[in-house]
């Protein structure tokens, strides 16, 4: 059951955050975001693939609040900096852009994790150049140990230890995204 390819739970070393802790964090972030954008239209842009679950859960939590944004538009961007490895290549590539026009709109970028900061910095610059009314970032996990750019994060979820984490949308070689919790992998599983 240690085979990486089947996303096996036997490969998990430590559970860092339970599904309940993640859900409570999303509710906290949604409350803050709903209050800040109360009565305003908001565009939520999730970053594929890692932020798939958090983006949808966050948008639903915001939508459940009656005093939140007046309108919620959603789309996804896709970037790649890790390929299939557990370390960043340092080069961010845009694989899919948003089809939404964001000039003059309030935009919230939603990322799974910020590590060296290059991905979020790249996306902030890309979107800022299009003239949004405002641009903020919401990140579920903050891993501050290898930060290379001091990129702003307006909404922060959880402090992440200095380890490669998987689950709740985050993958290793495309596996483990389906785990309902966030966890570290056993070192023998990480082969790069
Ligand atoms: P950064 O550019 O800030 O180093 O990294 C951002 C991206 O790297 C994230 O969106 C995520 O895709 C990936 N990443 C960074 N740390 C981790 C990690 O611990 N686990 C996983 N699965 N992906 C990570």
Short mmCIF file of N, CA, C and O in Angstrom, two decimals, residues 44-48 51-52 55 74-78 108-111 123:
data_model
loop_
_atom_site.label_atom_id
_atom_site.label_comp_id
_atom_site.label_asym_id
_atom_site.label_seq_id
_atom_site.Cartn_x
_atom_site.Cartn_y
_atom_site.Cartn_z
N UNK A 44 -13.61 35.93 -7.94
CA UNK A 44 -12.70 34.99 -7.27
C UNK A 44 -11.95 34.20 -8.35
O UNK A 44 -12.58 33.56 -9.20
N UNK A 45 -10.64 34.26 -8.30
CA UNK A 45 -9.82 33.52 -9.25
C UNK A 45 -9.00 32.48 -8.50
O UNK A 45 -8.08 32.81 -7.75
N UNK A 46 -9.33 31.21 -8.68
CA UNK A 46 -8.59 30.12 -8.04
C UNK A 46 -7.44 29.69 -8.92
O UNK A 46 -7.49 29.81 -10.14
N UNK A 47 -6.40 29.19 -8.27
CA UNK A 47 -5.21 28.77 -9.01
C UNK A 47 -5.16 27.23 -9.04
O UNK A 47 -5.00 26.58 -8.01
N UNK A 48 -5.32 26.70 -10.25
CA UNK A 48 -5.31 25.24 -10.44
C UNK A 48 -3.90 24.68 -10.34
O UNK A 48 -2.96 25.37 -10.71
N UNK A 51 -5.49 24.70 -5.65
CA UNK A 51 -6.49 25.50 -4.93
C UNK A 51 -7.92 25.17 -5.35
O UNK A 51 -8.85 25.92 -5.02
N UNK A 52 -8.10 24.05 -6.04
CA UNK A 52 -9.43 23.70 -6.52
C UNK A 52 -10.43 23.57 -5.36
O UNK A 52 -11.49 24.19 -5.36
N UNK A 55 -10.87 26.90 -3.23
CA UNK A 55 -11.58 27.95 -3.96
C UNK A 55 -13.09 27.70 -3.92
O UNK A 55 -13.89 28.60 -3.63
N UNK A 74 -16.67 33.63 -10.72
CA UNK A 74 -15.57 32.69 -10.44
C UNK A 74 -14.90 32.22 -11.71
O UNK A 74 -15.55 32.00 -12.72
N UNK A 75 -13.59 32.05 -11.60
CA UNK A 75 -12.85 31.42 -12.70
C UNK A 75 -11.56 30.85 -12.13
O UNK A 75 -11.23 31.09 -10.95
N UNK A 76 -10.85 30.12 -12.98
CA UNK A 76 -9.59 29.51 -12.56
C UNK A 76 -8.47 29.86 -13.53
O UNK A 76 -8.69 29.99 -14.74
N UNK A 77 -7.28 30.01 -12.96
CA UNK A 77 -6.06 30.11 -13.75
C UNK A 77 -5.28 28.83 -13.48
O UNK A 77 -5.49 28.19 -12.45
N UNK A 78 -4.36 28.51 -14.35
CA UNK A 78 -3.52 27.35 -14.07
C UNK A 78 -2.07 27.72 -14.31
O UNK A 78 -1.72 28.26 -15.37
N UNK A 108 -10.11 38.68 -6.13
CA UNK A 108 -9.49 37.93 -5.04
C UNK A 108 -8.84 36.67 -5.62
O UNK A 108 -9.52 35.81 -6.18
N UNK A 109 -7.52 36.60 -5.51
CA UNK A 109 -6.78 35.41 -5.97
C UNK A 109 -6.78 34.39 -4.84
O UNK A 109 -6.51 34.75 -3.69
N UNK A 110 -7.05 33.14 -5.14
CA UNK A 110 -7.06 32.11 -4.10
C UNK A 110 -6.01 31.05 -4.44
O UNK A 110 -6.07 30.40 -5.47
N UNK A 111 -5.05 30.91 -3.53
CA UNK A 111 -3.95 29.96 -3.70
C UNK A 111 -3.97 28.92 -2.58
O UNK A 111 -4.43 29.21 -1.47
N UNK A 123 1.52 35.97 -10.39
CA UNK A 123 0.09 36.15 -10.67
C UNK A 123 -0.39 37.55 -10.30
O UNK A 123 -1.21 38.15 -11.00
#
